[in-house]
Amino acid sequence: ELWASWNDLVANPGSTAARSAVLQQASVVVDRFHESATELGRNRQQLVDQVAAVTSRINEYADRIAELNEAIQSANVGGSSTADLEDRRGVMLDELSRYVAIDVRSTESGAVEVSVDGTPLVAGISAQHLAVTQVVDPALTPLGLQRVQMVWASDNRPTTISGGQLAGNLTSANSLLPDALTGLDAVAASLVSAVNTLHLTGNDLGGTTGRAFFDPTGTRASTVALSVDVAGLPANLAAASATGGALDTTIAQQIAALGLAPGGPDATYRSFVAQLGTQVDAAARRSDVQDSVRERTTSDRAAMTGVSIDEEMVGLVAFQHAYSAAARVMTTVDEMLATLINRTGVVGR
């Protein structure tokens, strides 16, 4: 619509309404850039908040697993059953593995050791905590962002998170959303540069040249803006070339043609959207593959550790027959004892 408004100006170069329409459409474009940048920034902050929430949940599970380790060890020493405690610990380990990739090792005492990136998160009856910090990253500094980094709370030593929801949130916060912001900024910079390059060479209705259409300092999606030279001043739009008359439209035609230019702002935008589409498609395919792997692994695990109804029924029938046989033996013994007691001393009378 912005390029169309420049085309309308070509048809009516002296029309204040046509010139105002150009400024109005340009303002719409500026507002859309600001809205998109704000939304991406909001999404990124939500991811940072999710990292903090997931980290807190991981620390809670670590503490509870350590407590269960202690309870299981005490029960083993006292000769009590630990089956219920181990089941509860198994559920917590499953839940913990959703949030972060873990390695689990059983010990002779009945406890488990849980490691993240080779460092114990739970060791026996003690647990370490993870913490979230933000560090300077030259790649993110131009966006006004910092890298979200996971560290061990005890010594602020960085750790690598390689799986689970936490890894996904970190990747999105540190790479995917910043990449999207960078791509959107590139579109804004392309628009500002392309339009200003032409507009600066043209004359406005009063014959003045050298006016910028967009603020040359606002080259990011969040800062793009109309320049003070033209904002609210339709007569200051440079539609004519420097050598043309007041109603010449050479510059307006060239700006309108930017919408179809091979390396123009629209081409940059299409490339940006195509890249996003490719990333979304790749993520969806990876998700489908992982869902298939998870389902197969869950099925295999259930086959190894789950309860077979058929096997349990066979066992119940066997126990039932054994009980019946034992009852018949006891009945026979009772009859033998009754005969022995009641008949002793009777023979010969």
JSON list of C-alpha atoms in Angstrom, two decimals, residues 20-191:
[
{"chain": "A", "resi": 20, "resn": "SER", "atom": "CA", "xyz": [-0.82, 13.13, 2.64]},
{"chain": "A", "resi": 21, "resn": "ALA", "atom": "CA", "xyz": [-1.82, 9.59, 1.68]},
{"chain": "A", "resi": 22, "resn": "VAL", "atom": "CA", "xyz": [1.87, 8.73, 1.18]},
{"chain": "A", "resi": 23, "resn": "LEU", "atom": "CA", "xyz": [2.69, 10.01, 4.66]},
{"chain": "A", "resi": 24, "resn": "GLN", "atom": "CA", "xyz": [-0.28, 8.15, 6.13]},
{"chain": "A", "resi": 25, "resn": "GLN", "atom": "CA", "xyz": [0.74, 4.83, 4.55]},
{"chain": "A", "resi": 26, "resn": "ALA", "atom": "CA", "xyz": [4.33, 5.39, 5.65]},
{"chain": "A", "resi": 27, "resn": "SER", "atom": "CA", "xyz": [3.09, 5.95, 9.20]},
{"chain": "A", "resi": 28, "resn": "VAL", "atom": "CA", "xyz": [1.16, 2.66, 9.00]},
{"chain": "A", "resi": 29, "resn": "VAL", "atom": "CA", "xyz": [4.33, 0.85, 7.94]},
{"chain": "A", "resi": 30, "resn": "VAL", "atom": "CA", "xyz": [6.27, 2.47, 10.79]},
{"chain": "A", "resi": 31, "resn": "ASP", "atom": "CA", "xyz": [3.59, 1.43, 13.30]},
{"chain": "A", "resi": 32, "resn": "ARG", "atom": "CA", "xyz": [3.63, -2.17, 12.01]},
{"chain": "A", "resi": 33, "resn": "PHE", "atom": "CA", "xyz": [7.40, -2.31, 12.43]},
{"chain": "A", "resi": 34, "resn": "HIS", "atom": "CA", "xyz": [7.07, -1.05, 16.00]},
{"chain": "A", "resi": 35, "resn": "GLU", "atom": "CA", "xyz": [4.28, -3.52, 16.81]},
{"chain": "A", "resi": 36, "resn": "SER", "atom": "CA", "xyz": [6.22, -6.48, 15.40]},
{"chain": "A", "resi": 37, "resn": "ALA", "atom": "CA", "xyz": [9.40, -5.51, 17.24]},
{"chain": "A", "resi": 38, "resn": "THR", "atom": "CA", "xyz": [7.46, -5.06, 20.48]},
{"chain": "A", "resi": 39, "resn": "GLU", "atom": "CA", "xyz": [5.74, -8.43, 20.08]},
{"chain": "A", "resi": 40, "resn": "LEU", "atom": "CA", "xyz": [9.00, -10.23, 19.41]},
{"chain": "A", "resi": 41, "resn": "GLY", "atom": "CA", "xyz": [10.56, -8.49, 22.41]},
{"chain": "A", "resi": 42, "resn": "ARG", "atom": "CA", "xyz": [7.60, -9.52, 24.56]},
{"chain": "A", "resi": 43, "resn": "ASN", "atom": "CA", "xyz": [7.88, -13.11, 23.38]},
{"chain": "A", "resi": 44, "resn": "ARG", "atom": "CA", "xyz": [11.56, -13.11, 24.17]},
{"chain": "A", "resi": 45, "resn": "GLN", "atom": "CA", "xyz": [10.94, -11.83, 27.69]},
{"chain": "A", "resi": 46, "resn": "GLN", "atom": "CA", "xyz": [8.33, -14.54, 28.21]},
{"chain": "A", "resi": 47, "resn": "LEU", "atom": "CA", "xyz": [10.94, -17.12, 27.27]},
{"chain": "A", "resi": 48, "resn": "VAL", "atom": "CA", "xyz": [13.38, -15.63, 29.78]},
{"chain": "A", "resi": 49, "resn": "ASP", "atom": "CA", "xyz": [10.66, -15.83, 32.44]},
{"chain": "A", "resi": 50, "resn": "GLN", "atom": "CA", "xyz": [9.97, -19.44, 31.48]},
{"chain": "A", "resi": 51, "resn": "VAL", "atom": "CA", "xyz": [13.67, -20.27, 31.88]},
{"chain": "A", "resi": 52, "resn": "ALA", "atom": "CA", "xyz": [13.52, -18.93, 35.43]},
{"chain": "A", "resi": 53, "resn": "ALA", "atom": "CA", "xyz": [10.31, -20.86, 36.19]},
{"chain": "A", "resi": 54, "resn": "VAL", "atom": "CA", "xyz": [11.64, -24.14, 34.77]},
{"chain": "A", "resi": 55, "resn": "THR", "atom": "CA", "xyz": [14.91, -23.71, 36.66]},
{"chain": "A", "resi": 56, "resn": "SER", "atom": "CA", "xyz": [12.98, -23.31, 39.91]},
{"chain": "A", "resi": 57, "resn": "ARG", "atom": "CA", "xyz": [11.00, -26.46, 39.13]},
{"chain": "A", "resi": 58, "resn": "ILE", "atom": "CA", "xyz": [14.22, -28.41, 38.42]},
{"chain": "A", "resi": 59, "resn": "ASN", "atom": "CA", "xyz": [15.67, -27.32, 41.76]},
{"chain": "A", "resi": 60, "resn": "GLU", "atom": "CA", "xyz": [12.50, -28.42, 43.56]},
{"chain": "A", "resi": 61, "resn": "TYR", "atom": "CA", "xyz": [12.68, -31.89, 41.99]},
{"chain": "A", "resi": 62, "resn": "ALA", "atom": "CA", "xyz": [16.36, -32.16, 42.87]},
{"chain": "A", "resi": 63, "resn": "ASP", "atom": "CA", "xyz": [15.59, -31.42, 46.54]},
{"chain": "A", "resi": 64, "resn": "ARG", "atom": "CA", "xyz": [12.73, -33.93, 46.65]},
{"chain": "A", "resi": 65, "resn": "ILE", "atom": "CA", "xyz": [14.78, -36.67, 44.98]},
{"chain": "A", "resi": 66, "resn": "ALA", "atom": "CA", "xyz": [17.56, -36.10, 47.53]},
{"chain": "A", "resi": 67, "resn": "GLU", "atom": "CA", "xyz": [14.99, -36.40, 50.34]},
{"chain": "A", "resi": 68, "resn": "LEU", "atom": "CA", "xyz": [13.67, -39.65, 48.88]},
{"chain": "A", "resi": 69, "resn": "ASN", "atom": "CA", "xyz": [17.25, -40.96, 48.58]},
{"chain": "A", "resi": 70, "resn": "GLU", "atom": "CA", "xyz": [17.68, -40.37, 52.28]},
{"chain": "A", "resi": 71, "resn": "ALA", "atom": "CA", "xyz": [14.36, -42.04, 53.12]},
{"chain": "A", "resi": 72, "resn": "ILE", "atom": "CA", "xyz": [15.20, -45.07, 50.95]},
{"chain": "A", "resi": 73, "resn": "GLN", "atom": "CA", "xyz": [18.63, -45.46, 52.53]},
{"chain": "A", "resi": 74, "resn": "SER", "atom": "CA", "xyz": [17.10, -45.30, 56.02]},
{"chain": "A", "resi": 75, "resn": "ALA", "atom": "CA", "xyz": [14.45, -47.85, 55.07]},
{"chain": "A", "resi": 76, "resn": "ASN", "atom": "CA", "xyz": [17.09, -50.21, 53.69]},
{"chain": "A", "resi": 77, "resn": "VAL", "atom": "CA", "xyz": [19.07, -49.99, 56.93]},
{"chain": "A", "resi": 78, "resn": "GLY", "atom": "CA", "xyz": [15.92, -50.70, 58.95]},
{"chain": "A", "resi": 79, "resn": "GLY", "atom": "CA", "xyz": [14.87, -53.58, 56.71]},
{"chain": "A", "resi": 80, "resn": "SER", "atom": "CA", "xyz": [11.66, -51.87, 55.62]},
{"chain": "A", "resi": 81, "resn": "SER", "atom": "CA", "xyz": [10.12, -52.01, 52.15]},
{"chain": "A", "resi": 82, "resn": "THR", "atom": "CA", "xyz": [11.23, -49.21, 49.81]},
{"chain": "A", "resi": 83, "resn": "ALA", "atom": "CA", "xyz": [8.99, -50.03, 46.85]},
{"chain": "A", "resi": 84, "resn": "ASP", "atom": "CA", "xyz": [6.62, -47.10, 47.39]},
{"chain": "A", "resi": 85, "resn": "LEU", "atom": "CA", "xyz": [9.48, -44.64, 47.90]},
{"chain": "A", "resi": 86, "resn": "GLU", "atom": "CA", "xyz": [11.25, -45.89, 44.78]},
{"chain": "A", "resi": 87, "resn": "ASP", "atom": "CA", "xyz": [8.06, -45.53, 42.74]},
{"chain": "A", "resi": 88, "resn": "ARG", "atom": "CA", "xyz": [7.66, -41.95, 43.89]},
{"chain": "A", "resi": 89, "resn": "ARG", "atom": "CA", "xyz": [11.30, -41.23, 43.06]},
{"chain": "A", "resi": 90, "resn": "GLY", "atom": "CA", "xyz": [10.87, -42.80, 39.62]},
{"chain": "A", "resi": 91, "resn": "VAL", "atom": "CA", "xyz": [7.93, -40.50, 38.88]},
{"chain": "A", "resi": 92, "resn": "MET", "atom": "CA", "xyz": [10.00, -37.47, 39.90]},
{"chain": "A", "resi": 93, "resn": "LEU", "atom": "CA", "xyz": [12.90, -38.57, 37.71]},
{"chain": "A", "resi": 94, "resn": "ASP", "atom": "CA", "xyz": [10.52, -38.88, 34.77]},
{"chain": "A", "resi": 95, "resn": "GLU", "atom": "CA", "xyz": [9.16, -35.39, 35.43]},
{"chain": "A", "resi": 96, "resn": "LEU", "atom": "CA", "xyz": [12.65, -33.96, 35.85]},
{"chain": "A", "resi": 97, "resn": "SER", "atom": "CA", "xyz": [13.75, -35.46, 32.52]},
{"chain": "A", "resi": 98, "resn": "ARG", "atom": "CA", "xyz": [11.03, -33.43, 30.77]},
{"chain": "A", "resi": 99, "resn": "TYR", "atom": "CA", "xyz": [12.69, -30.21, 31.85]},
{"chain": "A", "resi": 100, "resn": "VAL", "atom": "CA", "xyz": [16.38, -31.05, 31.40]},
{"chain": "A", "resi": 101, "resn": "ALA", "atom": "CA", "xyz": [18.52, -33.86, 30.00]},
{"chain": "A", "resi": 102, "resn": "ILE", "atom": "CA", "xyz": [19.80, -35.96, 32.90]},
{"chain": "A", "resi": 103, "resn": "ASP", "atom": "CA", "xyz": [22.00, -38.99, 33.50]},
{"chain": "A", "resi": 104, "resn": "VAL", "atom": "CA", "xyz": [20.87, -41.30, 36.33]},
{"chain": "A", "resi": 105, "resn": "ARG", "atom": "CA", "xyz": [23.04, -43.87, 38.12]},
{"chain": "A", "resi": 106, "resn": "SER", "atom": "CA", "xyz": [21.95, -46.18, 40.95]},
{"chain": "A", "resi": 107, "resn": "THR", "atom": "CA", "xyz": [24.23, -46.73, 43.95]},
{"chain": "A", "resi": 108, "resn": "GLU", "atom": "CA", "xyz": [24.63, -49.75, 46.26]},
{"chain": "A", "resi": 109, "resn": "SER", "atom": "CA", "xyz": [22.88, -47.89, 49.08]},
{"chain": "A", "resi": 110, "resn": "GLY", "atom": "CA", "xyz": [19.69, -47.65, 47.02]},
{"chain": "A", "resi": 111, "resn": "ALA", "atom": "CA", "xyz": [20.12, -43.97, 46.23]},
{"chain": "A", "resi": 112, "resn": "VAL", "atom": "CA", "xyz": [20.47, -42.49, 42.74]},
{"chain": "A", "resi": 113, "resn": "GLU", "atom": "CA", "xyz": [22.89, -39.91, 41.42]},
{"chain": "A", "resi": 114, "resn": "VAL", "atom": "CA", "xyz": [21.47, -37.45, 38.89]},
{"chain": "A", "resi": 115, "resn": "SER", "atom": "CA", "xyz": [23.87, -35.50, 36.67]},
{"chain": "A", "resi": 116, "resn": "VAL", "atom": "CA", "xyz": [23.41, -32.55, 34.32]},
{"chain": "A", "resi": 117, "resn": "ASP", "atom": "CA", "xyz": [26.20, -31.92, 31.82]},
{"chain": "A", "resi": 118, "resn": "GLY", "atom": "CA", "xyz": [28.46, -34.28, 33.78]},
{"chain": "A", "resi": 119, "resn": "THR", "atom": "CA", "xyz": [27.98, -32.44, 37.09]},
{"chain": "A", "resi": 120, "resn": "PRO", "atom": "CA", "xyz": [25.92, -34.02, 39.90]},
{"chain": "A", "resi": 121, "resn": "LEU", "atom": "CA", "xyz": [22.57, -32.33, 40.41]},
{"chain": "A", "resi": 122, "resn": "VAL", "atom": "CA", "xyz": [21.70, -34.90, 43.07]},
{"chain": "A", "resi": 123, "resn": "ALA", "atom": "CA", "xyz": [24.41, -36.88, 44.88]},
{"chain": "A", "resi": 124, "resn": "GLY", "atom": "CA", "xyz": [23.04, -39.14, 47.57]},
{"chain": "A", "resi": 125, "resn": "ILE", "atom": "CA", "xyz": [21.15, -37.04, 50.09]},
{"chain": "A", "resi": 126, "resn": "SER", "atom": "CA", "xyz": [22.45, -33.67, 48.82]},
{"chain": "A", "resi": 127, "resn": "ALA", "atom": "CA", "xyz": [21.32, -31.58, 45.87]},
{"chain": "A", "resi": 128, "resn": "GLN", "atom": "CA", "xyz": [22.82, -28.72, 43.92]},
{"chain": "A", "resi": 129, "resn": "HIS", "atom": "CA", "xyz": [20.79, -25.91, 42.41]},
{"chain": "A", "resi": 130, "resn": "LEU", "atom": "CA", "xyz": [20.88, -24.31, 38.99]},
{"chain": "A", "resi": 131, "resn": "ALA", "atom": "CA", "xyz": [20.58, -20.54, 38.58]},
{"chain": "A", "resi": 132, "resn": "VAL", "atom": "CA", "xyz": [19.85, -18.17, 35.72]},
{"chain": "A", "resi": 133, "resn": "THR", "atom": "CA", "xyz": [22.08, -15.25, 34.81]},
{"chain": "A", "resi": 134, "resn": "GLN", "atom": "CA", "xyz": [22.49, -12.96, 31.82]},
{"chain": "A", "resi": 135, "resn": "VAL", "atom": "CA", "xyz": [25.87, -12.24, 30.25]},
{"chain": "A", "resi": 136, "resn": "VAL", "atom": "CA", "xyz": [27.11, -9.88, 27.56]},
{"chain": "A", "resi": 137, "resn": "ASP", "atom": "CA", "xyz": [27.10, -11.37, 24.07]},
{"chain": "A", "resi": 138, "resn": "PRO", "atom": "CA", "xyz": [28.51, -9.26, 21.21]},
{"chain": "A", "resi": 139, "resn": "ALA", "atom": "CA", "xyz": [26.03, -10.86, 18.81]},
{"chain": "A", "resi": 140, "resn": "LEU", "atom": "CA", "xyz": [23.08, -9.71, 20.95]},
{"chain": "A", "resi": 141, "resn": "THR", "atom": "CA", "xyz": [24.40, -6.33, 22.07]},
{"chain": "A", "resi": 142, "resn": "PRO", "atom": "CA", "xyz": [23.17, -4.51, 18.91]},
{"chain": "A", "resi": 143, "resn": "LEU", "atom": "CA", "xyz": [19.67, -5.71, 19.79]},
{"chain": "A", "resi": 144, "resn": "GLY", "atom": "CA", "xyz": [19.96, -4.44, 23.34]},
{"chain": "A", "resi": 145, "resn": "LEU", "atom": "CA", "xyz": [19.85, -8.00, 24.68]},
{"chain": "A", "resi": 146, "resn": "GLN", "atom": "CA", "xyz": [22.03, -10.24, 26.80]},
{"chain": "A", "resi": 147, "resn": "ARG", "atom": "CA", "xyz": [22.56, -13.99, 26.56]},
{"chain": "A", "resi": 148, "resn": "VAL", "atom": "CA", "xyz": [20.64, -16.10, 29.07]},
{"chain": "A", "resi": 149, "resn": "GLN", "atom": "CA", "xyz": [23.15, -18.42, 30.74]},
{"chain": "A", "resi": 150, "resn": "MET", "atom": "CA", "xyz": [22.65, -21.32, 33.14]},
{"chain": "A", "resi": 151, "resn": "VAL", "atom": "CA", "xyz": [25.13, -21.58, 36.02]},
{"chain": "A", "resi": 152, "resn": "TRP", "atom": "CA", "xyz": [25.53, -23.64, 39.18]},
{"chain": "A", "resi": 153, "resn": "ALA", "atom": "CA", "xyz": [24.25, -21.58, 42.09]},
{"chain": "A", "resi": 154, "resn": "SER", "atom": "CA", "xyz": [27.06, -22.71, 44.39]},
{"chain": "A", "resi": 155, "resn": "ASP", "atom": "CA", "xyz": [29.92, -21.19, 42.37]},
{"chain": "A", "resi": 156, "resn": "ASN", "atom": "CA", "xyz": [28.38, -19.47, 39.31]},
{"chain": "A", "resi": 157, "resn": "ARG", "atom": "CA", "xyz": [30.10, -22.00, 37.06]},
{"chain": "A", "resi": 158, "resn": "PRO", "atom": "CA", "xyz": [28.44, -22.08, 33.60]},
{"chain": "A", "resi": 159, "resn": "THR", "atom": "CA", "xyz": [26.83, -25.30, 32.48]},
{"chain": "A", "resi": 160, "resn": "THR", "atom": "CA", "xyz": [25.52, -26.50, 29.12]},
{"chain": "A", "resi": 161, "resn": "ILE", "atom": "CA", "xyz": [21.89, -27.58, 28.89]},
{"chain": "A", "resi": 162, "resn": "SER", "atom": "CA", "xyz": [21.49, -30.06, 26.05]},
{"chain": "A", "resi": 163, "resn": "GLY", "atom": "CA", "xyz": [17.92, -31.27, 26.25]},
{"chain": "A", "resi": 164, "resn": "GLY", "atom": "CA", "xyz": [14.46, -30.88, 27.69]},
{"chain": "A", "resi": 165, "resn": "GLN", "atom": "CA", "xyz": [12.17, -27.86, 27.88]},
{"chain": "A", "resi": 166, "resn": "LEU", "atom": "CA", "xyz": [14.93, -25.75, 29.43]},
{"chain": "A", "resi": 167, "resn": "ALA", "atom": "CA", "xyz": [17.21, -26.26, 26.43]},
{"chain": "A", "resi": 168, "resn": "GLY", "atom": "CA", "xyz": [14.38, -25.35, 24.06]},
{"chain": "A", "resi": 169, "resn": "ASN", "atom": "CA", "xyz": [13.62, -22.16, 25.97]},
{"chain": "A", "resi": 170, "resn": "LEU", "atom": "CA", "xyz": [17.29, -21.18, 26.02]},
{"chain": "A", "resi": 171, "resn": "THR", "atom": "CA", "xyz": [17.70, -21.79, 22.29]},
{"chain": "A", "resi": 172, "resn": "SER", "atom": "CA", "xyz": [14.63, -19.71, 21.53]},
{"chain": "A", "resi": 173, "resn": "ALA", "atom": "CA", "xyz": [15.67, -16.87, 23.84]},
{"chain": "A", "resi": 174, "resn": "ASN", "atom": "CA", "xyz": [19.30, -16.77, 22.73]},
{"chain": "A", "resi": 175, "resn": "SER", "atom": "CA", "xyz": [19.01, -17.62, 19.03]},
{"chain": "A", "resi": 176, "resn": "LEU", "atom": "CA", "xyz": [15.58, -17.92, 17.42]},
{"chain": "A", "resi": 177, "resn": "LEU", "atom": "CA", "xyz": [13.95, -14.73, 18.72]},
{"chain": "A", "resi": 178, "resn": "PRO", "atom": "CA", "xyz": [17.11, -12.61, 18.32]},
{"chain": "A", "resi": 179, "resn": "ASP", "atom": "CA", "xyz": [17.45, -13.95, 14.77]},
{"chain": "A", "resi": 180, "resn": "ALA", "atom": "CA", "xyz": [13.88, -12.91, 14.05]},
{"chain": "A", "resi": 181, "resn": "LEU", "atom": "CA", "xyz": [14.54, -9.44, 15.48]},
{"chain": "A", "resi": 182, "resn": "THR", "atom": "CA", "xyz": [17.69, -9.17, 13.38]},
{"chain": "A", "resi": 183, "resn": "GLY", "atom": "CA", "xyz": [15.77, -10.18, 10.27]},
{"chain": "A", "resi": 184, "resn": "LEU", "atom": "CA", "xyz": [13.05, -7.63, 10.95]},
{"chain": "A", "resi": 185, "resn": "ASP", "atom": "CA", "xyz": [15.69, -4.95, 11.57]},
{"chain": "A", "resi": 186, "resn": "ALA", "atom": "CA", "xyz": [17.26, -5.81, 8.22]},
{"chain": "A", "resi": 187, "resn": "VAL", "atom": "CA", "xyz": [13.92, -5.19, 6.49]},
{"chain": "A", "resi": 188, "resn": "ALA", "atom": "CA", "xyz": [13.57, -1.83, 8.26]},
{"chain": "A", "resi": 189, "resn": "ALA", "atom": "CA", "xyz": [17.14, -0.83, 7.39]},
{"chain": "A", "resi": 190, "resn": "SER", "atom": "CA", "xyz": [16.58, -1.80, 3.76]},
{"chain": "A", "resi": 191, "resn": "LEU", "atom": "CA", "xyz": [13.43, 0.29, 3.58]}
]
